[in-house]
Structure formats: structure tokens, C-alpha cells
Amino acid sequence: MTSRSCPCGLPQAYEGCCGRYHSGAAAAPTAEALMRSRYAAFVRQDEKYLLRTWHPRTRPSSVDFDPGMRWTGLEILETGDGSAFHSAGTVTFRASYRGGSLHERSRFERVDGAWVYVDGDFIQ
């Protein structure tokens, strides 16, 4: 990954990939696109975007970033529904960081037409 490539792992520049979602210029069209953009937001510590894309019923008041955390990659393992034709979807992923990885199945729903993160289950 170069300094200009998107942290989400797709082979595009940040500005044309997740950056457009972070800035509000576009909305993530699928649950997977939202998952990727939220991972990139964690990498960039973009609390405003993370809170904006969190379901109102499960949204915390703030995001606590670990200043020592260094995210190193995202792997999408499986998606279920979550397209333009669905109102809910799941994304199973592995997010790697220096020293380990996080494996989760996340749930997403549409609220007022926009995909939002609801919650997730950690997978061992």
C-alpha cells in the first residue's frame, strides 16, 4: 500500500475510494463498501465518519482510538445480502494489525436509504 492508496485494500487512490465517503461527497452503495470505508476510517482515526455511519440505536457517544494501534490490512471473507436491493446485510472480515488480527461478522442496515453499521460478533 502506498501513501496515496486507500487503506481498505482496493487498488484505488484514497480520494477516489473511501475518501469520497469520508468527505460526504458520496454514500457507500453496499454493506461491503461501508465496511471497507469504516476500516479506512479506523486507520485514519476519523471519528466523525465512524459515528455518522453507526446505527442510532447502537452508536456510542465517542470512539476510543488506541494510539498505539497500527492497522495493516483488511480481508473480506464473506458477504451476505447488503446490495442496493437489500435492507440489511452482513460482512465477515479479518482486520489485521501489528501483532494480531480481529475477525468479525458485522451487521448492517439501511437507515433513510444509507447503509449503517449495527453491531458485530467476534469470531474465534
Coordinates of N, CA, C and O in Angstrom, one line a residue:
M1 N 0.8 -1.2 0.0 CA 0.0 0.0 0.0 C 0.9 1.2 0.0 O 1.8 1.4 0.8
T2 N 0.6 2.1 -0.9 CA 1.4 3.4 -1.0 C 0.7 4.4 -0.1 O -0.4 4.2 0.4
S3 N 1.3 5.5 0.1 CA 0.8 6.6 1.0 C -0.5 7.2 0.4 O -1.3 7.7 1.0
R4 N -0.7 7.0 -0.9 CA -1.9 7.6 -1.6 C -2.9 6.5 -1.8 O -4.0 6.8 -2.2
S5 N -2.6 5.2 -1.7 CA -3.6 4.2 -1.9 C -4.6 4.1 -0.7 O -4.3 4.5 0.4
C6 N -5.7 3.6 -1.0 CA -6.8 3.5 0.0 C -6.4 2.4 1.0 O -6.1 1.3 0.6
P7 N -6.6 2.7 2.3 CA -6.3 1.7 3.3 C -7.3 0.5 3.3 O -6.9 -0.6 3.8
C8 N -8.4 0.6 2.6 CA -9.4 -0.5 2.6 C -8.9 -1.7 1.8 O -9.5 -2.8 1.8
G9 N -7.8 -1.6 1.0 CA -7.3 -2.7 0.3 C -7.7 -2.7 -1.2 O -7.1 -3.6 -1.9
L10 N -8.6 -1.9 -1.6 CA -8.9 -1.9 -3.1 C -7.8 -1.1 -3.8 O -7.2 -0.2 -3.2
P11 N -7.5 -1.4 -5.0 CA -6.4 -0.8 -5.8 C -6.7 0.6 -6.3 O -6.6 0.8 -7.5
Q12 N -7.2 1.5 -5.5 CA -7.5 2.8 -5.9 C -6.9 3.8 -5.0 O -6.6 3.5 -3.8
A13 N -6.8 5.1 -5.4 CA -6.3 6.1 -4.5 C -7.4 6.4 -3.5 O -8.6 6.3 -3.8
Y14 N -7.0 6.8 -2.3 CA -7.9 7.1 -1.2 C -9.0 8.0 -1.6 O -10.2 7.8 -1.3
E15 N -8.6 9.1 -2.3 CA -9.6 10.2 -2.6 C -10.7 9.6 -3.5 O -11.9 10.0 -3.4
G16 N -10.4 8.7 -4.4 CA -11.5 8.1 -5.3 C -12.1 6.9 -4.7 O -13.1 6.4 -5.3
C17 N -11.7 6.5 -3.6 CA -12.2 5.2 -3.0 C -13.0 5.7 -1.7 O -14.0 6.3 -1.8
C18 N -12.5 5.3 -0.6 CA -13.2 5.6 0.7 C -13.2 7.1 1.0 O -14.0 7.6 1.8
G19 N -12.2 7.9 0.5 CA -12.2 9.3 0.8 C -13.4 10.0 0.4 O -13.9 11.0 1.1
R20 N -14.1 9.6 -0.7 CA -15.3 10.3 -1.1 C -16.4 10.0 -0.1 O -17.3 10.8 0.1
Y21 N -16.4 8.9 0.5 CA -17.4 8.6 1.5 C -17.1 9.3 2.8 O -18.0 9.9 3.4
H22 N -15.9 9.4 3.2 CA -15.5 10.1 4.4 C -15.8 11.6 4.3 O -16.3 12.2 5.3
S23 N -15.6 12.2 3.1 CA -15.9 13.6 3.0 C -17.4 13.9 2.8 O -17.8 15.1 2.9
G24 N -18.2 12.9 2.6 CA -19.6 13.1 2.4 C -20.0 13.4 0.9 O -21.2 13.6 0.6
A25 N -19.1 13.3 0.0 CA -19.3 13.5 -1.4 C -20.2 12.4 -2.0 O -20.8 12.6 -3.0
A26 N -20.1 11.2 -1.4 CA -20.9 10.1 -1.9 C -21.2 9.2 -0.7 O -20.6 9.3 0.4
A27 N -22.2 8.3 -0.8 CA -22.6 7.4 0.2 C -22.2 6.0 -0.3 O -22.3 5.7 -1.4
A28 N -21.7 5.1 0.7 CA -21.4 3.8 0.3 C -22.6 3.0 -0.2 O -23.6 3.0 0.4
P29 N -22.4 2.5 -1.4 CA -23.6 1.8 -2.1 C -23.9 0.4 -1.6 O -25.0 -0.1 -1.9
T30 N -23.0 -0.2 -0.9 CA -23.3 -1.6 -0.4 C -22.8 -1.7 1.0 O -22.0 -0.9 1.5
A31 N -23.2 -2.7 1.7 CA -22.7 -3.0 3.1 C -21.2 -3.2 3.0 O -20.4 -2.8 3.9
E32 N -20.7 -3.9 2.0 CA -19.2 -4.2 1.9 C -18.5 -2.9 1.7 O -17.4 -2.6 2.4
A33 N -19.0 -2.0 0.9 CA -18.3 -0.7 0.7 C -18.3 0.1 2.0 O -17.3 0.8 2.3
L34 N -19.4 0.0 2.8 CA -19.4 0.7 4.1 C -18.4 0.1 5.0 O -17.7 0.8 5.7
M35 N -18.3 -1.2 5.0 CA -17.4 -1.9 5.9 C -15.9 -1.5 5.5 O -15.1 -1.1 6.4
R36 N -15.6 -1.5 4.3 CA -14.3 -1.0 3.8 C -14.0 0.4 4.2 O -12.9 0.7 4.7
S37 N -15.0 1.3 4.1 CA -14.8 2.7 4.4 C -14.7 2.9 5.9 O -13.9 3.8 6.4
R38 N -15.4 2.1 6.7 CA -15.2 2.2 8.1 C -13.9 1.7 8.6 O -13.2 2.3 9.5
Y39 N -13.4 0.6 8.0 CA -12.0 0.2 8.3 C -11.0 1.3 8.0 O -10.2 1.7 8.8
A40 N -11.2 1.9 6.8 CA -10.3 3.1 6.4 C -10.4 4.2 7.4 O -9.4 4.9 7.7
A41 N -11.6 4.4 7.9 CA -11.8 5.5 8.9 C -11.1 5.1 10.2 O -10.6 6.0 10.9
F42 N -11.1 3.9 10.6 CA -10.3 3.5 11.8 C -8.9 3.7 11.6 O -8.2 4.2 12.5
V43 N -8.4 3.3 10.4 CA -6.9 3.6 10.1 C -6.6 5.1 10.2 O -5.6 5.4 10.8
R44 N -7.5 5.9 9.7 CA -7.3 7.4 9.7 C -7.8 8.1 10.9 O -7.7 9.3 11.1
Q45 N -8.4 7.3 11.9 CA -9.0 7.8 13.1 C -10.0 8.9 12.8 O -9.9 10.0 13.4
D46 N -10.9 8.7 11.9 CA -11.9 9.6 11.5 C -13.2 9.3 12.3 O -14.1 8.6 11.9
E47 N -13.2 9.9 13.5 CA -14.3 9.6 14.5 C -15.7 10.1 13.9 O -16.7 9.5 14.1
K48 N -15.7 11.3 13.3 CA -16.9 11.8 12.7 C -17.6 10.9 11.8 O -18.8 10.6 11.8
Y49 N -16.8 10.3 10.9 CA -17.4 9.3 9.9 C -17.9 8.1 10.6 O -18.9 7.6 10.3
L50 N -17.1 7.6 11.5 CA -17.5 6.3 12.2 C -18.8 6.5 12.9 O -19.7 5.7 12.8
L51 N -19.0 7.6 13.6 CA -20.2 7.9 14.3 C -21.4 8.2 13.4 O -22.5 7.7 13.6
R52 N -21.1 8.8 12.3 CA -22.1 9.1 11.3 C -22.7 7.9 10.6 O -23.8 7.8 10.2
T53 N -21.8 6.8 10.5 CA -22.2 5.6 9.8 C -22.5 4.5 10.8 O -22.6 3.3 10.5
W54 N -22.8 4.8 12.1 CA -23.2 3.9 13.1 C -24.7 4.0 13.3 O -25.2 5.1 13.4
H55 N -25.4 2.9 13.4 CA -26.8 2.9 13.6 C -27.2 3.6 14.9 O -26.5 3.5 15.9
P56 N -28.2 4.5 14.8 CA -28.5 5.3 16.0 C -28.8 4.5 17.3 O -28.5 4.9 18.4
R57 N -29.4 3.3 17.1 CA -29.7 2.5 18.3 C -28.5 1.9 19.0 O -28.6 1.4 20.1
T58 N -27.4 1.8 18.3 CA -26.2 1.1 18.9 C -25.0 2.1 18.9 O -23.9 1.6 19.4
R59 N -25.1 3.3 18.4 CA -24.0 4.2 18.3 C -23.5 4.7 19.7 O -24.3 5.1 20.6
P60 N -22.2 4.6 19.9 CA -21.6 5.1 21.2 C -21.5 6.6 21.1 O -21.7 7.2 20.1
S61 N -21.2 7.2 22.2 CA -21.1 8.7 22.3 C -19.8 9.1 21.7 O -19.6 10.3 21.2
S62 N -18.8 8.3 21.7 CA -17.5 8.6 21.1 C -16.7 7.3 20.7 O -17.2 6.2 21.1
V63 N -15.7 7.5 20.0 CA -14.8 6.3 19.6 C -13.5 6.5 20.3 O -12.8 7.5 20.2
D64 N -13.1 5.5 21.0 CA -11.8 5.5 21.7 C -10.8 4.8 20.8 O -10.8 3.6 20.7
F65 N -9.9 5.6 20.3 CA -8.8 5.0 19.4 C -7.6 4.7 20.3 O -7.3 5.4 21.2
D66 N -7.0 3.6 20.0 CA -5.7 3.2 20.7 C -4.6 3.8 19.9 O -4.4 3.5 18.7
P67 N -3.9 4.8 20.5 CA -2.9 5.5 19.8 C -1.7 4.6 19.3 O -1.0 4.9 18.3
G68 N -1.6 3.4 19.9 CA -0.5 2.5 19.5 C -0.9 1.5 18.4 O -0.1 0.8 17.9
M69 N -2.2 1.5 18.1 CA -2.7 0.6 17.1 C -2.3 0.9 15.7 O -2.4 2.1 15.3
R70 N -1.7 0.0 15.0 CA -1.3 0.1 13.6 C -2.0 -0.9 12.7 O -1.6 -2.1 12.7
W71 N -3.1 -0.5 12.1 CA -3.8 -1.4 11.2 C -3.0 -1.7 10.0 O -2.3 -0.8 9.4
T72 N -2.9 -3.0 9.5 CA -2.1 -3.4 8.4 C -2.8 -4.0 7.2 O -2.1 -4.2 6.2
G73 N -4.1 -4.3 7.4 CA -4.8 -4.8 6.2 C -6.2 -5.3 6.5 O -6.5 -5.6 7.7
L74 N -7.0 -5.4 5.5 CA -8.4 -5.8 5.6 C -8.6 -6.9 4.6 O -8.2 -6.8 3.4
E75 N -9.2 -8.0 5.0 CA -9.6 -9.1 4.1 C -11.1 -9.4 4.3 O -11.6 -9.7 5.4
I76 N -11.8 -9.2 3.2 CA -13.3 -9.5 3.3 C -13.4 -11.0 3.0 O -13.0 -11.5 2.0
L77 N -14.0 -11.8 3.9 CA -14.1 -13.2 3.8 C -15.4 -13.7 3.3 O -15.5 -14.7 2.6
E78 N -16.5 -12.9 3.6 CA -17.8 -13.3 3.1 C -18.8 -12.1 3.2 O -18.7 -11.3 4.2
T79 N -19.7 -12.0 2.3 CA -20.8 -11.1 2.4 C -22.1 -11.8 2.3 O -22.2 -12.8 1.6
G80 N -23.1 -11.2 2.9 CA -24.5 -11.8 2.8 C -25.4 -10.6 2.6 O -25.5 -9.7 3.4
D81 N -26.1 -10.7 1.5 CA -27.0 -9.6 1.1 C -26.2 -8.2 1.1 O -25.1 -8.2 0.7
G82 N -26.8 -7.1 1.5 CA -26.1 -5.9 1.6 C -25.9 -5.1 0.3 O -25.1 -4.2 0.2
S83 N -26.7 -5.5 -0.8 CA -26.6 -4.8 -2.0 C -27.6 -3.7 -2.1 O -28.4 -3.5 -1.2
A84 N -27.7 -3.0 -3.3 CA -28.7 -2.0 -3.5 C -30.1 -2.5 -3.4 O -31.1 -1.8 -3.2
F85 N -30.3 -3.8 -3.5 CA -31.6 -4.5 -3.4 C -32.0 -5.0 -2.0 O -33.1 -5.6 -1.9
H86 N -31.2 -4.8 -1.0 CA -31.4 -5.3 0.3 C -31.6 -4.1 1.3 O -31.1 -3.0 1.1
S87 N -32.2 -4.5 2.4 CA -32.3 -3.5 3.5 C -31.4 -3.9 4.7 O -31.3 -3.1 5.6
A88 N -30.8 -5.0 4.6 CA -29.8 -5.5 5.6 C -28.8 -6.4 5.0 O -29.0 -6.9 3.9
G89 N -27.6 -6.5 5.7 CA -26.6 -7.4 5.1 C -25.6 -7.6 6.2 O -25.5 -7.0 7.3
T90 N -24.7 -8.6 5.9 CA -23.6 -8.9 6.8 C -22.3 -9.0 6.0 O -22.3 -9.2 4.8
V91 N -21.2 -8.7 6.7 CA -19.9 -8.7 6.1 C -19.0 -9.4 7.2 O -18.9 -8.9 8.3
T92 N -18.4 -10.5 6.8 CA -17.4 -11.2 7.6 C -16.0 -10.8 7.1 O -15.7 -10.9 5.9
F93 N -15.2 -10.3 8.0 CA -13.9 -9.8 7.7 C -12.8 -10.2 8.7 O -13.1 -10.5 9.8
R94 N -11.6 -10.0 8.2 CA -10.4 -10.1 9.1 C -9.6 -8.8 9.0 O -9.2 -8.5 7.8
A95 N -9.5 -8.0 10.0 CA -8.7 -6.8 10.0 C -7.4 -7.1 10.8 O -7.5 -7.4 12.0
S96 N -6.3 -6.9 10.1 CA -5.0 -7.2 10.7 C -4.4 -5.9 11.3 O -4.6 -4.8 10.7
Y97 N -3.7 -6.1 12.3 CA -3.0 -5.0 13.0 C -1.6 -5.6 13.4 O -1.4 -6.8 13.5
R98 N -0.7 -4.7 13.7 CA 0.6 -5.1 14.1 C 0.5 -5.9 15.4 O 0.0 -5.4 16.4
G99 N 0.8 -7.2 15.3 CA 0.7 -8.1 16.5 C -0.6 -9.0 16.5 O -0.7 -9.8 17.5
G100 N -1.5 -8.9 15.5 CA -2.6 -9.8 15.6 C -3.7 -9.4 14.5 O -3.4 -8.7 13.6
S101 N -4.9 -9.9 14.8 CA -6.0 -9.6 13.9 C -7.3 -9.7 14.6 O -7.4 -10.3 15.7
L102 N -8.3 -9.1 14.0 CA -9.7 -9.0 14.5 C -10.5 -9.7 13.5 O -10.5 -9.3 12.3
H103 N -11.3 -10.7 13.9 CA -12.2 -11.5 12.9 C -13.6 -11.2 13.4 O -13.9 -11.5 14.6
E104 N -14.4 -10.6 12.6 CA -15.8 -10.3 13.0 C -16.8 -10.5 11.8 O -16.5 -10.4 10.7
R105 N -18.0 -10.8 12.2 CA -19.2 -10.8 11.3 C -20.0 -9.6 11.7 O -20.6 -9.5 12.8
S106 N -20.0 -8.6 10.9 CA -20.7 -7.3 11.1 C -22.1 -7.3 10.5 O -22.3 -7.8 9.4
R107 N -23.0 -6.7 11.2 CA -24.4 -6.5 10.6 C -24.6 -5.0 10.2 O -24.2 -4.1 11.0
F108 N -25.2 -4.9 9.1 CA -25.5 -3.5 8.6 C -27.0 -3.4 8.2 O -27.6 -4.4 7.8
E109 N -27.5 -2.3 8.3 CA -28.9 -2.0 7.9 C -28.9 -0.6 7.2 O -28.0 0.2 7.3
R110 N -30.0 -0.4 6.4 CA -30.2 0.9 5.8 C -31.1 1.7 6.7 O -32.1 1.2 7.2
V111 N -30.7 3.0 6.9 CA -31.5 3.9 7.7 C -31.6 5.1 6.7 O -30.6 5.7 6.3
D112 N -32.9 5.5 6.4 CA -33.1 6.6 5.5 C -32.3 6.4 4.2 O -31.8 7.4 3.6
G113 N -32.2 5.2 3.7 CA -31.6 4.8 2.5 C -30.1 4.7 2.5 O -29.5 4.2 1.6
A114 N -29.5 5.0 3.7 CA -28.0 4.9 3.8 C -27.6 3.7 4.6 O -28.2 3.4 5.6
W115 N -26.5 3.0 4.2 CA -26.0 1.9 5.0 C -25.4 2.4 6.2 O -24.7 3.3 6.2
V116 N -25.7 1.7 7.4 CA -25.0 2.0 8.6 C -24.6 0.6 9.3 O -25.2 -0.4 9.1
Y117 N -23.6 0.7 10.1 CA -23.1 -0.4 10.9 C -24.1 -0.6 12.2 O -24.3 0.4 12.8
V118 N -24.5 -1.8 12.4 CA -25.4 -2.0 13.6 C -24.5 -2.6 14.7 O -24.4 -2.0 15.8
D119 N -23.9 -3.8 14.5 CA -23.1 -4.4 15.5 C -22.4 -5.6 14.9 O -22.6 -5.8 13.7
G120 N -21.7 -6.3 15.7 CA -21.0 -7.5 15.1 C -20.7 -8.5 16.2 O -20.7 -8.2 17.4
D121 N -20.3 -9.7 15.7 CA -19.9 -10.8 16.6 C -18.5 -11.1 16.3 O -18.1 -11.3 15.1
F122 N -17.6 -11.2 17.3 CA -16.3 -11.6 17.1 C -16.2 -13.1 16.9 O -17.0 -13.9 17.5
I123 N -15.4 -13.5 16.0 CA -15.2 -14.9 15.6 C -13.8 -15.4 16.1 O -12.8 -14.7 15.8
Q124 N -13.8 -16.5 16.8 CA -12.5 -17.0 17.3 C -11.8 -17.8 16.2 O -12.3 -18.4 15.4

